[in-house]
Amino acid sequence: MQILDGKVLSDQIKIRLKKESEALVEKGITPGLAVILVGDDAASQTYVKMKEKACDITGIYSIIHKMPSSISQEKILETIAMINTNPNIDGVLVQLPLPKHIDTTKIIEAIEPRKDVDGFHPFNVGRLVAGLESFVPCTPLGVMRLLSHYAIDPKGLNACVVGASNIVGKPMMNLLLNAGATVDICHIFTKDLKEHTKKADLLIVGVGKQKLITEDMVKEGAIVVDIGINKTDEGRIVGDVDFENVAPKCSYITPVPGGVGPMTIAMLLENTVKAAHHRLNAK
């Protein structure tokens, strides 16, 4: 069993991105990321602080637009419109989830697709499905980069994705399909989850349910990628996979924390630098 270490790989990517940022600055462009943070959700605030720190490390200019949870949808849309037209900002990120009175779809659709570094805009989603160049959601992209780093080729593998969200599960499915895997996607209405997971050469789980995947649900020698994040009663961060019991059966497995999480932030930085390159080429 080998650990898929996202922390080590993400640090390597940050070193490369810092050099790319410095090269862009020499050409008159500083990569810029604008983040919209609505409300006082503790997890969202933590994520945004981590992203801000990562931007500092890699030489990306970042600005955070903090808004109260009572903010109107119109005010958020006005801020996005302002950012869309700001020539010094390459990426726009709206931290999710948003308060219930805000239409998340309308907010995402308001982002300029060329600045959609989260890869959530329908324009980028459509290009991903078609296998065209696009901004790809950071978590699934991070998984693919992690697999590539460890020379794991999805082509020909039976892959099972547990979780069908627009942010993780569906783009993960499309990336794997584009890479030549045979993909089985499961969700809350799947009747016999074990029947699907047990056949998987590559099992990717992102639901948010502690110990959802147990030892008897995984085939011998499987590659297991755990995207889930849960907090135990003792305050520990764990994934969706019963790591201690599942790991001995695996050829590769991601830890939680230290697996996919760091890669998600690394891919956000990479998408932002990619957008800055687009700005340079458009000059």
PDB file of C-alpha atoms in Angstrom:
ATOM      1  CA  MET A   1       0.000   0.000   0.000  1.00  0.00           C
ATOM      2  CA  GLN A   2       1.323   3.419  -0.982  1.00  0.00           C
ATOM      3  CA  ILE A   3       0.073   6.778   0.263  1.00  0.00           C
ATOM      4  CA  LEU A   4      -0.964   9.340  -2.346  1.00  0.00           C
ATOM      5  CA  ASP A   5       0.621  12.354  -0.678  1.00  0.00           C
ATOM      6  CA  GLY A   6      -1.156  15.525  -1.802  1.00  0.00           C
ATOM      7  CA  LYS A   7       0.722  17.716   0.661  1.00  0.00           C
ATOM      8  CA  VAL A   8       4.146  16.984  -0.832  1.00  0.00           C
ATOM      9  CA  LEU A   9       2.889  17.343  -4.420  1.00  0.00           C
ATOM     10  CA  SER A  10       1.017  20.576  -3.692  1.00  0.00           C
ATOM     11  CA  ASP A  11       4.179  22.087  -2.197  1.00  0.00           C
ATOM     12  CA  GLN A  12       6.070  21.197  -5.376  1.00  0.00           C
ATOM     13  CA  ILE A  13       3.350  22.796  -7.502  1.00  0.00           C
ATOM     14  CA  LYS A  14       3.459  25.982  -5.407  1.00  0.00           C
ATOM     15  CA  ILE A  15       7.220  26.271  -5.983  1.00  0.00           C
ATOM     16  CA  ARG A  16       6.657  26.010  -9.748  1.00  0.00           C
ATOM     17  CA  LEU A  17       3.775  28.502  -9.673  1.00  0.00           C
ATOM     18  CA  LYS A  18       5.873  31.005  -7.724  1.00  0.00           C
ATOM     19  CA  LYS A  19       8.454  30.907 -10.515  1.00  0.00           C
ATOM     20  CA  GLU A  20       5.704  31.307 -13.138  1.00  0.00           C
ATOM     21  CA  SER A  21       4.237  34.259 -11.239  1.00  0.00           C
ATOM     22  CA  GLU A  22       7.649  35.915 -11.051  1.00  0.00           C
ATOM     23  CA  ALA A  23       8.109  35.436 -14.808  1.00  0.00           C
ATOM     24  CA  LEU A  24       4.690  37.002 -15.450  1.00  0.00           C
ATOM     25  CA  VAL A  25       5.525  39.967 -13.217  1.00  0.00           C
ATOM     26  CA  GLU A  26       8.654  40.586 -15.286  1.00  0.00           C
ATOM     27  CA  LYS A  27       6.335  40.831 -18.312  1.00  0.00           C
ATOM     28  CA  GLY A  28       4.079  43.348 -16.567  1.00  0.00           C
ATOM     29  CA  ILE A  29       1.377  41.031 -15.230  1.00  0.00           C
ATOM     30  CA  THR A  30       0.760  40.097 -11.602  1.00  0.00           C
ATOM     31  CA  PRO A  31      -1.694  37.184 -11.309  1.00  0.00           C
ATOM     32  CA  GLY A  32      -4.743  38.375  -9.385  1.00  0.00           C
ATOM     33  CA  LEU A  33      -7.511  36.524  -7.554  1.00  0.00           C
ATOM     34  CA  ALA A  34     -10.672  38.059  -6.078  1.00  0.00           C
ATOM     35  CA  VAL A  35     -12.644  36.096  -3.479  1.00  0.00           C
ATOM     36  CA  ILE A  36     -16.211  36.844  -2.418  1.00  0.00           C
ATOM     37  CA  LEU A  37     -16.982  35.635   1.113  1.00  0.00           C
ATOM     38  CA  VAL A  38     -20.583  35.991   2.273  1.00  0.00           C
ATOM     39  CA  GLY A  39     -21.544  35.467   5.912  1.00  0.00           C
ATOM     40  CA  ASP A  40     -19.599  34.130   8.869  1.00  0.00           C
ATOM     41  CA  ASP A  41     -19.516  30.368   8.259  1.00  0.00           C
ATOM     42  CA  ALA A  42     -16.468  29.158  10.167  1.00  0.00           C
ATOM     43  CA  ALA A  43     -15.421  26.537   7.612  1.00  0.00           C
ATOM     44  CA  SER A  44     -15.691  29.012   4.737  1.00  0.00           C
ATOM     45  CA  GLN A  45     -13.611  31.572   6.619  1.00  0.00           C
ATOM     46  CA  THR A  46     -10.944  28.949   7.290  1.00  0.00           C
ATOM     47  CA  TYR A  47     -10.833  27.903   3.623  1.00  0.00           C
ATOM     48  CA  VAL A  48     -10.533  31.512   2.472  1.00  0.00           C
ATOM     49  CA  LYS A  49      -7.662  32.184   4.899  1.00  0.00           C
ATOM     50  CA  MET A  50      -5.857  29.095   3.580  1.00  0.00           C
ATOM     51  CA  LYS A  51      -6.332  30.290   0.006  1.00  0.00           C
ATOM     52  CA  GLU A  52      -5.106  33.779   0.918  1.00  0.00           C
ATOM     53  CA  LYS A  53      -1.960  32.332   2.518  1.00  0.00           C
ATOM     54  CA  ALA A  54      -1.332  30.119  -0.508  1.00  0.00           C
ATOM     55  CA  CYS A  55      -1.646  33.142  -2.810  1.00  0.00           C
ATOM     56  CA  ASP A  56       0.965  34.997  -0.766  1.00  0.00           C
ATOM     57  CA  ILE A  57       3.359  32.046  -1.037  1.00  0.00           C
ATOM     58  CA  THR A  58       3.030  31.823  -4.823  1.00  0.00           C
ATOM     59  CA  GLY A  59       3.134  35.552  -5.610  1.00  0.00           C
ATOM     60  CA  ILE A  60      -0.542  35.896  -6.528  1.00  0.00           C
ATOM     61  CA  TYR A  61      -2.242  39.166  -5.602  1.00  0.00           C
ATOM     62  CA  SER A  62      -5.460  38.395  -3.724  1.00  0.00           C
ATOM     63  CA  ILE A  63      -8.324  40.485  -2.449  1.00  0.00           C
ATOM     64  CA  ILE A  64     -11.249  39.330  -0.315  1.00  0.00           C
ATOM     65  CA  HIS A  65     -14.656  40.967  -0.564  1.00  0.00           C
ATOM     66  CA  LYS A  66     -16.298  40.168   2.784  1.00  0.00           C
ATOM     67  CA  MET A  67     -20.077  40.591   2.917  1.00  0.00           C
ATOM     68  CA  PRO A  68     -22.648  40.063   5.680  1.00  0.00           C
ATOM     69  CA  SER A  69     -25.038  37.103   5.390  1.00  0.00           C
ATOM     70  CA  SER A  70     -27.890  39.610   4.978  1.00  0.00           C
ATOM     71  CA  ILE A  71     -26.388  41.043   1.766  1.00  0.00           C
ATOM     72  CA  SER A  72     -28.752  41.259  -1.176  1.00  0.00           C
ATOM     73  CA  GLN A  73     -28.244  39.203  -4.314  1.00  0.00           C
ATOM     74  CA  GLU A  74     -28.082  42.412  -6.332  1.00  0.00           C
ATOM     75  CA  LYS A  75     -25.100  43.667  -4.294  1.00  0.00           C
ATOM     76  CA  ILE A  76     -23.195  40.427  -4.896  1.00  0.00           C
ATOM     77  CA  LEU A  77     -23.955  40.618  -8.622  1.00  0.00           C
ATOM     78  CA  GLU A  78     -22.749  44.234  -8.681  1.00  0.00           C
ATOM     79  CA  THR A  79     -19.468  43.181  -7.059  1.00  0.00           C
ATOM     80  CA  ILE A  80     -18.998  40.354  -9.568  1.00  0.00           C
ATOM     81  CA  ALA A  81     -19.664  42.750 -12.457  1.00  0.00           C
ATOM     82  CA  MET A  82     -17.006  45.092 -11.060  1.00  0.00           C
ATOM     83  CA  ILE A  83     -14.478  42.262 -10.752  1.00  0.00           C
ATOM     84  CA  ASN A  84     -15.295  40.976 -14.254  1.00  0.00           C
ATOM     85  CA  THR A  85     -14.213  44.305 -15.733  1.00  0.00           C
ATOM     86  CA  ASN A  86     -11.150  44.792 -13.512  1.00  0.00           C
ATOM     87  CA  PRO A  87      -8.152  44.291 -15.841  1.00  0.00           C
ATOM     88  CA  ASN A  88      -5.883  43.397 -12.910  1.00  0.00           C
ATOM     89  CA  ILE A  89      -7.950  40.447 -11.682  1.00  0.00           C
ATOM     90  CA  ASP A  90      -7.583  37.104 -13.458  1.00  0.00           C
ATOM     91  CA  GLY A  91      -9.726  34.881 -11.264  1.00  0.00           C
ATOM     92  CA  VAL A  92     -13.052  35.201  -9.446  1.00  0.00           C
ATOM     93  CA  LEU A  93     -13.995  32.811  -6.658  1.00  0.00           C
ATOM     94  CA  VAL A  94     -17.310  32.879  -4.800  1.00  0.00           C
ATOM     95  CA  GLN A  95     -16.944  30.858  -1.614  1.00  0.00           C
ATOM     96  CA  LEU A  96     -19.783  28.349  -1.276  1.00  0.00           C
ATOM     97  CA  PRO A  97     -22.223  27.711   0.280  1.00  0.00           C
ATOM     98  CA  LEU A  98     -24.119  30.991   0.007  1.00  0.00           C
ATOM     99  CA  PRO A  99     -27.023  32.038   2.281  1.00  0.00           C
ATOM    100  CA  LYS A 100     -30.376  30.481   1.377  1.00  0.00           C
ATOM    101  CA  HIS A 101     -31.878  33.707   0.016  1.00  0.00           C
ATOM    102  CA  ILE A 102     -29.160  33.882  -2.661  1.00  0.00           C
ATOM    103  CA  ASP A 103     -29.601  32.034  -5.978  1.00  0.00           C
ATOM    104  CA  THR A 104     -26.242  30.266  -6.299  1.00  0.00           C
ATOM    105  CA  THR A 105     -26.819  29.441  -9.976  1.00  0.00           C
ATOM    106  CA  LYS A 106     -27.355  33.095 -10.896  1.00  0.00           C
ATOM    107  CA  ILE A 107     -24.235  34.096  -8.984  1.00  0.00           C
ATOM    108  CA  ILE A 108     -22.075  31.504 -10.747  1.00  0.00           C
ATOM    109  CA  GLU A 109     -23.518  32.377 -14.161  1.00  0.00           C
ATOM    110  CA  ALA A 110     -22.622  36.042 -13.570  1.00  0.00           C
ATOM    111  CA  ILE A 111     -18.889  35.252 -13.414  1.00  0.00           C
ATOM    112  CA  GLU A 112     -16.933  35.942 -16.587  1.00  0.00           C
ATOM    113  CA  PRO A 113     -16.042  32.426 -17.887  1.00  0.00           C
ATOM    114  CA  ARG A 114     -12.443  33.495 -18.602  1.00  0.00           C
ATOM    115  CA  LYS A 115     -12.098  34.354 -14.891  1.00  0.00           C
ATOM    116  CA  ASP A 116     -14.011  31.309 -13.603  1.00  0.00           C
ATOM    117  CA  VAL A 117     -11.060  29.666 -11.845  1.00  0.00           C
ATOM    118  CA  ASP A 118     -13.430  27.417  -9.879  1.00  0.00           C
ATOM    119  CA  GLY A 119     -14.677  25.915 -13.151  1.00  0.00           C
ATOM    120  CA  PHE A 120     -18.342  26.105 -12.128  1.00  0.00           C
ATOM    121  CA  HIS A 121     -19.722  28.296 -14.944  1.00  0.00           C
ATOM    122  CA  PRO A 122     -21.907  26.376 -17.463  1.00  0.00           C
ATOM    123  CA  PHE A 123     -19.560  27.494 -20.247  1.00  0.00           C
ATOM    124  CA  ASN A 124     -16.619  25.707 -18.630  1.00  0.00           C
ATOM    125  CA  VAL A 125     -18.763  22.757 -17.548  1.00  0.00           C
ATOM    126  CA  GLY A 126     -19.880  22.239 -21.158  1.00  0.00           C
ATOM    127  CA  ARG A 127     -16.331  22.381 -22.472  1.00  0.00           C
ATOM    128  CA  LEU A 128     -15.222  19.850 -19.857  1.00  0.00           C
ATOM    129  CA  VAL A 129     -17.997  17.448 -20.875  1.00  0.00           C
ATOM    130  CA  ALA A 130     -16.943  17.834 -24.518  1.00  0.00           C
ATOM    131  CA  GLY A 131     -13.297  17.191 -23.643  1.00  0.00           C
ATOM    132  CA  LEU A 132     -12.232  20.714 -24.630  1.00  0.00           C
ATOM    133  CA  GLU A 133      -9.789  23.079 -22.958  1.00  0.00           C
ATOM    134  CA  SER A 134     -11.489  24.766 -19.996  1.00  0.00           C
ATOM    135  CA  PHE A 135     -11.196  25.727 -16.366  1.00  0.00           C
ATOM    136  CA  VAL A 136     -11.823  22.522 -14.418  1.00  0.00           C
ATOM    137  CA  PRO A 137     -13.189  22.395 -10.837  1.00  0.00           C
ATOM    138  CA  CYS A 138     -10.215  22.331  -8.504  1.00  0.00           C
ATOM    139  CA  THR A 139     -10.916  19.215  -6.443  1.00  0.00           C
ATOM    140  CA  PRO A 140     -11.446  16.788  -9.360  1.00  0.00           C
ATOM    141  CA  LEU A 141      -8.523  18.391 -11.197  1.00  0.00           C
ATOM    142  CA  GLY A 142      -6.395  17.877  -8.092  1.00  0.00           C
ATOM    143  CA  VAL A 143      -7.342  14.193  -8.020  1.00  0.00           C
ATOM    144  CA  MET A 144      -6.297  13.750 -11.657  1.00  0.00           C
ATOM    145  CA  ARG A 145      -2.998  15.532 -11.037  1.00  0.00           C
ATOM    146  CA  LEU A 146      -2.341  13.337  -7.999  1.00  0.00           C
ATOM    147  CA  LEU A 147      -3.006  10.158 -10.006  1.00  0.00           C
ATOM    148  CA  SER A 148      -0.734  11.388 -12.796  1.00  0.00           C
ATOM    149  CA  HIS A 149       2.074  12.181 -10.356  1.00  0.00           C
ATOM    150  CA  TYR A 150       2.031   8.577  -9.154  1.00  0.00           C
ATOM    151  CA  ALA A 151       1.888   7.267 -12.753  1.00  0.00           C
ATOM    152  CA  ILE A 152      -1.657   5.939 -12.331  1.00  0.00           C
ATOM    153  CA  ASP A 153      -3.352   5.944 -15.739  1.00  0.00           C
ATOM    154  CA  PRO A 154      -7.175   5.717 -15.530  1.00  0.00           C
ATOM    155  CA  LYS A 155      -7.392   4.374 -19.107  1.00  0.00           C
ATOM    156  CA  GLY A 156      -9.120   1.007 -19.076  1.00  0.00           C
ATOM    157  CA  LEU A 157      -9.773   1.031 -15.315  1.00  0.00           C
ATOM    158  CA  ASN A 158     -13.174   0.387 -13.795  1.00  0.00           C
ATOM    159  CA  ALA A 159     -13.742   3.581 -11.815  1.00  0.00           C
ATOM    160  CA  CYS A 160     -16.489   4.229  -9.283  1.00  0.00           C
ATOM    161  CA  VAL A 161     -17.294   7.766  -8.136  1.00  0.00           C
ATOM    162  CA  VAL A 162     -19.406   7.999  -4.993  1.00  0.00           C
ATOM    163  CA  GLY A 163     -21.090  11.390  -4.844  1.00  0.00           C
ATOM    164  CA  ALA A 164     -22.716  13.194  -7.774  1.00  0.00           C
ATOM    165  CA  SER A 165     -22.401  16.889  -6.911  1.00  0.00           C
ATOM    166  CA  ASN A 166     -21.895  19.519  -9.615  1.00  0.00           C
ATOM    167  CA  ILE A 167     -18.679  20.593  -7.885  1.00  0.00           C
ATOM    168  CA  VAL A 168     -16.971  17.230  -7.408  1.00  0.00           C
ATOM    169  CA  GLY A 169     -18.774  14.078  -8.538  1.00  0.00           C
ATOM    170  CA  LYS A 170     -19.996  15.055 -12.000  1.00  0.00           C
ATOM    171  CA  PRO A 171     -16.772  16.771 -13.149  1.00  0.00           C
ATOM    172  CA  MET A 172     -14.786  13.870 -11.670  1.00  0.00           C
ATOM    173  CA  MET A 173     -16.852  11.482 -13.780  1.00  0.00           C
ATOM    174  CA  ASN A 174     -16.222  13.515 -16.927  1.00  0.00           C
ATOM    175  CA  LEU A 175     -12.479  13.806 -16.332  1.00  0.00           C
ATOM    176  CA  LEU A 176     -12.242  10.039 -15.882  1.00  0.00           C
ATOM    177  CA  LEU A 177     -14.346   9.393 -18.982  1.00  0.00           C
ATOM    178  CA  ASN A 178     -12.126  11.741 -20.977  1.00  0.00           C
ATOM    179  CA  ALA A 179      -9.108   9.819 -19.664  1.00  0.00           C
ATOM    180  CA  GLY A 180     -10.480   6.504 -20.924  1.00  0.00           C
ATOM    181  CA  ALA A 181     -11.877   4.978 -17.722  1.00  0.00           C
ATOM    182  CA  THR A 182     -15.165   3.096 -17.498  1.00  0.00           C
ATOM    183  CA  VAL A 183     -17.076   5.105 -14.907  1.00  0.00           C
ATOM    184  CA  ASP A 184     -19.811   4.095 -12.494  1.00  0.00           C
ATOM    185  CA  ILE A 185     -21.282   7.049 -10.546  1.00  0.00           C
ATOM    186  CA  CYS A 186     -23.231   6.527  -7.328  1.00  0.00           C
ATOM    187  CA  HIS A 187     -25.314   8.858  -5.157  1.00  0.00           C
ATOM    188  CA  ILE A 188     -27.839   8.971  -2.326  1.00  0.00           C
ATOM    189  CA  PHE A 189     -30.421   7.015  -4.348  1.00  0.00           C
ATOM    190  CA  THR A 190     -28.053   4.172  -5.273  1.00  0.00           C
ATOM    191  CA  LYS A 191     -29.688   0.995  -3.943  1.00  0.00           C
ATOM    192  CA  ASP A 192     -26.682  -1.242  -3.282  1.00  0.00           C
ATOM    193  CA  LEU A 193     -23.552   0.876  -2.960  1.00  0.00           C
ATOM    194  CA  LYS A 194     -21.310  -2.085  -2.160  1.00  0.00           C
ATOM    195  CA  GLU A 195     -22.267  -3.771  -5.439  1.00  0.00           C
ATOM    196  CA  HIS A 196     -20.726  -0.822  -7.296  1.00  0.00           C
ATOM    197  CA  THR A 197     -17.689  -0.067  -5.109  1.00  0.00           C
ATOM    198  CA  LYS A 198     -16.563  -3.695  -4.886  1.00  0.00           C
ATOM    199  CA  LYS A 199     -15.951  -3.823  -8.652  1.00  0.00           C
ATOM    200  CA  ALA A 200     -13.854  -0.652  -8.787  1.00  0.00           C
ATOM    201  CA  ASP A 201     -10.167  -0.632  -9.661  1.00  0.00           C
ATOM    202  CA  LEU A 202     -10.298   3.078  -8.818  1.00  0.00           C
ATOM    203  CA  LEU A 203     -12.696   4.222  -6.085  1.00  0.00           C
ATOM    204  CA  ILE A 204     -13.220   7.951  -5.535  1.00  0.00           C
ATOM    205  CA  VAL A 205     -15.458   9.049  -2.664  1.00  0.00           C
ATOM    206  CA  GLY A 206     -16.702  12.546  -1.852  1.00  0.00           C
ATOM    207  CA  VAL A 207     -19.905  12.538   0.182  1.00  0.00           C
ATOM    208  CA  GLY A 208     -19.164  13.843   3.663  1.00  0.00           C
ATOM    209  CA  LYS A 209     -20.187  10.757   5.655  1.00  0.00           C
ATOM    210  CA  GLN A 210     -17.716   9.252   8.093  1.00  0.00           C
ATOM    211  CA  LYS A 211     -16.820   5.568   7.507  1.00  0.00           C
ATOM    212  CA  LEU A 212     -19.177   5.328   4.537  1.00  0.00           C
ATOM    213  CA  ILE A 213     -16.692   3.023   2.794  1.00  0.00           C
ATOM    214  CA  THR A 214     -15.748  -0.029   4.852  1.00  0.00           C
ATOM    215  CA  GLU A 215     -13.214  -2.798   4.238  1.00  0.00           C
ATOM    216  CA  ASP A 216     -15.758  -5.219   2.757  1.00  0.00           C
ATOM    217  CA  MET A 217     -16.756  -2.649   0.092  1.00  0.00           C
ATOM    218  CA  VAL A 218     -13.305  -2.434  -1.501  1.00  0.00           C
ATOM    219  CA  LYS A 219     -11.628  -4.952  -3.796  1.00  0.00           C
ATOM    220  CA  GLU A 220      -8.096  -6.175  -3.126  1.00  0.00           C
ATOM    221  CA  GLY A 221      -5.494  -3.903  -4.726  1.00  0.00           C
ATOM    222  CA  ALA A 222      -7.906  -1.028  -5.408  1.00  0.00           C
ATOM    223  CA  ILE A 223      -6.816   2.595  -5.677  1.00  0.00           C
ATOM    224  CA  VAL A 224      -8.875   4.645  -3.197  1.00  0.00           C
ATOM    225  CA  VAL A 225      -9.164   8.438  -3.275  1.00  0.00           C
ATOM    226  CA  ASP A 226     -10.990   9.958  -0.300  1.00  0.00           C
ATOM    227  CA  ILE A 227     -12.327  13.476  -0.906  1.00  0.00           C
ATOM    228  CA  GLY A 228     -14.622  13.523   2.141  1.00  0.00           C
ATOM    229  CA  ILE A 229     -14.010  15.817   5.100  1.00  0.00           C
ATOM    230  CA  ASN A 230     -15.659  15.075   8.455  1.00  0.00           C
ATOM    231  CA  LYS A 231     -14.965  16.054  12.041  1.00  0.00           C
ATOM    232  CA  THR A 232     -15.150  13.337  14.706  1.00  0.00           C
ATOM    233  CA  ASP A 233     -16.590  13.887  18.183  1.00  0.00           C
ATOM    234  CA  GLU A 234     -12.994  14.169  19.375  1.00  0.00           C
ATOM    235  CA  GLY A 235     -12.323  16.950  16.875  1.00  0.00           C
ATOM    236  CA  ARG A 236     -10.190  14.916  14.434  1.00  0.00           C
ATOM    237  CA  ILE A 237     -10.551  15.434  10.687  1.00  0.00           C
ATOM    238  CA  VAL A 238     -11.325  12.200   8.824  1.00  0.00           C
ATOM    239  CA  GLY A 239     -12.615  11.241   5.402  1.00  0.00           C
ATOM    240  CA  ASP A 240     -15.453   9.072   4.121  1.00  0.00           C
ATOM    241  CA  VAL A 241     -13.302   5.923   4.087  1.00  0.00           C
ATOM    242  CA  ASP A 242     -12.563   3.763   7.132  1.00  0.00           C
ATOM    243  CA  PHE A 243      -8.861   4.332   6.529  1.00  0.00           C
ATOM    244  CA  GLU A 244      -7.375   1.976   9.139  1.00  0.00           C
ATOM    245  CA  ASN A 245      -9.272  -1.059   7.873  1.00  0.00           C
ATOM    246  CA  VAL A 246      -9.426  -0.209   4.163  1.00  0.00           C
ATOM    247  CA  ALA A 247      -5.806   0.870   3.640  1.00  0.00           C
ATOM    248  CA  PRO A 248      -4.241  -2.631   3.975  1.00  0.00           C
ATOM    249  CA  LYS A 249      -6.325  -3.820   0.992  1.00  0.00           C
ATOM    250  CA  CYS A 250      -5.292  -0.963  -1.291  1.00  0.00           C
ATOM    251  CA  SER A 251      -2.468  -0.499  -3.742  1.00  0.00           C
ATOM    252  CA  TYR A 252      -2.768   3.286  -3.256  1.00  0.00           C
ATOM    253  CA  ILE A 253      -4.860   5.433  -0.908  1.00  0.00           C
ATOM    254  CA  THR A 254      -5.113   9.105   0.033  1.00  0.00           C
ATOM    255  CA  PRO A 255      -4.911  10.160   3.677  1.00  0.00           C
ATOM    256  CA  VAL A 256      -7.303  12.673   5.241  1.00  0.00           C
ATOM    257  CA  PRO A 257      -6.023  15.238   5.908  1.00  0.00           C
ATOM    258  CA  GLY A 258      -3.051  15.589   3.569  1.00  0.00           C
ATOM    259  CA  GLY A 259      -4.440  13.949   0.453  1.00  0.00           C
ATOM    260  CA  VAL A 260      -6.853  15.727  -1.858  1.00  0.00           C
ATOM    261  CA  GLY A 261      -7.338  18.862   0.282  1.00  0.00           C
ATOM    262  CA  PRO A 262      -3.952  20.481  -0.416  1.00  0.00           C
ATOM    263  CA  MET A 263      -4.332  19.640  -4.106  1.00  0.00           C
ATOM    264  CA  THR A 264      -7.621  21.547  -4.306  1.00  0.00           C
ATOM    265  CA  ILE A 265      -5.926  24.776  -3.244  1.00  0.00           C
ATOM    266  CA  ALA A 266      -2.925  24.086  -5.505  1.00  0.00           C
ATOM    267  CA  MET A 267      -5.247  23.740  -8.501  1.00  0.00           C
ATOM    268  CA  LEU A 268      -7.006  27.006  -7.641  1.00  0.00           C
ATOM    269  CA  LEU A 269      -3.620  28.723  -7.742  1.00  0.00           C
ATOM    270  CA  GLU A 270      -2.743  26.946 -10.985  1.00  0.00           C
ATOM    271  CA  ASN A 271      -6.018  28.009 -12.610  1.00  0.00           C
ATOM    272  CA  THR A 272      -5.381  31.606 -11.547  1.00  0.00           C
ATOM    273  CA  VAL A 273      -1.875  31.617 -13.039  1.00  0.00           C
ATOM    274  CA  LYS A 274      -3.314  29.975 -16.176  1.00  0.00           C
ATOM    275  CA  ALA A 275      -5.833  32.834 -16.442  1.00  0.00           C
ATOM    276  CA  ALA A 276      -2.980  35.329 -16.048  1.00  0.00           C
ATOM    277  CA  HIS A 277      -1.177  33.663 -18.967  1.00  0.00           C
ATOM    278  CA  HIS A 278      -4.364  34.095 -21.013  1.00  0.00           C
ATOM    279  CA  ARG A 279      -4.345  37.815 -20.129  1.00  0.00           C
ATOM    280  CA  LEU A 280      -0.722  38.093 -21.265  1.00  0.00           C
ATOM    281  CA  ASN A 281      -1.437  36.311 -24.545  1.00  0.00           C
ATOM    282  CA  ALA A 282      -4.422  38.561 -25.202  1.00  0.00           C
ATOM    283  CA  LYS A 283      -2.264  41.708 -25.015  1.00  0.00           C
TER     284      LYS A 283
END
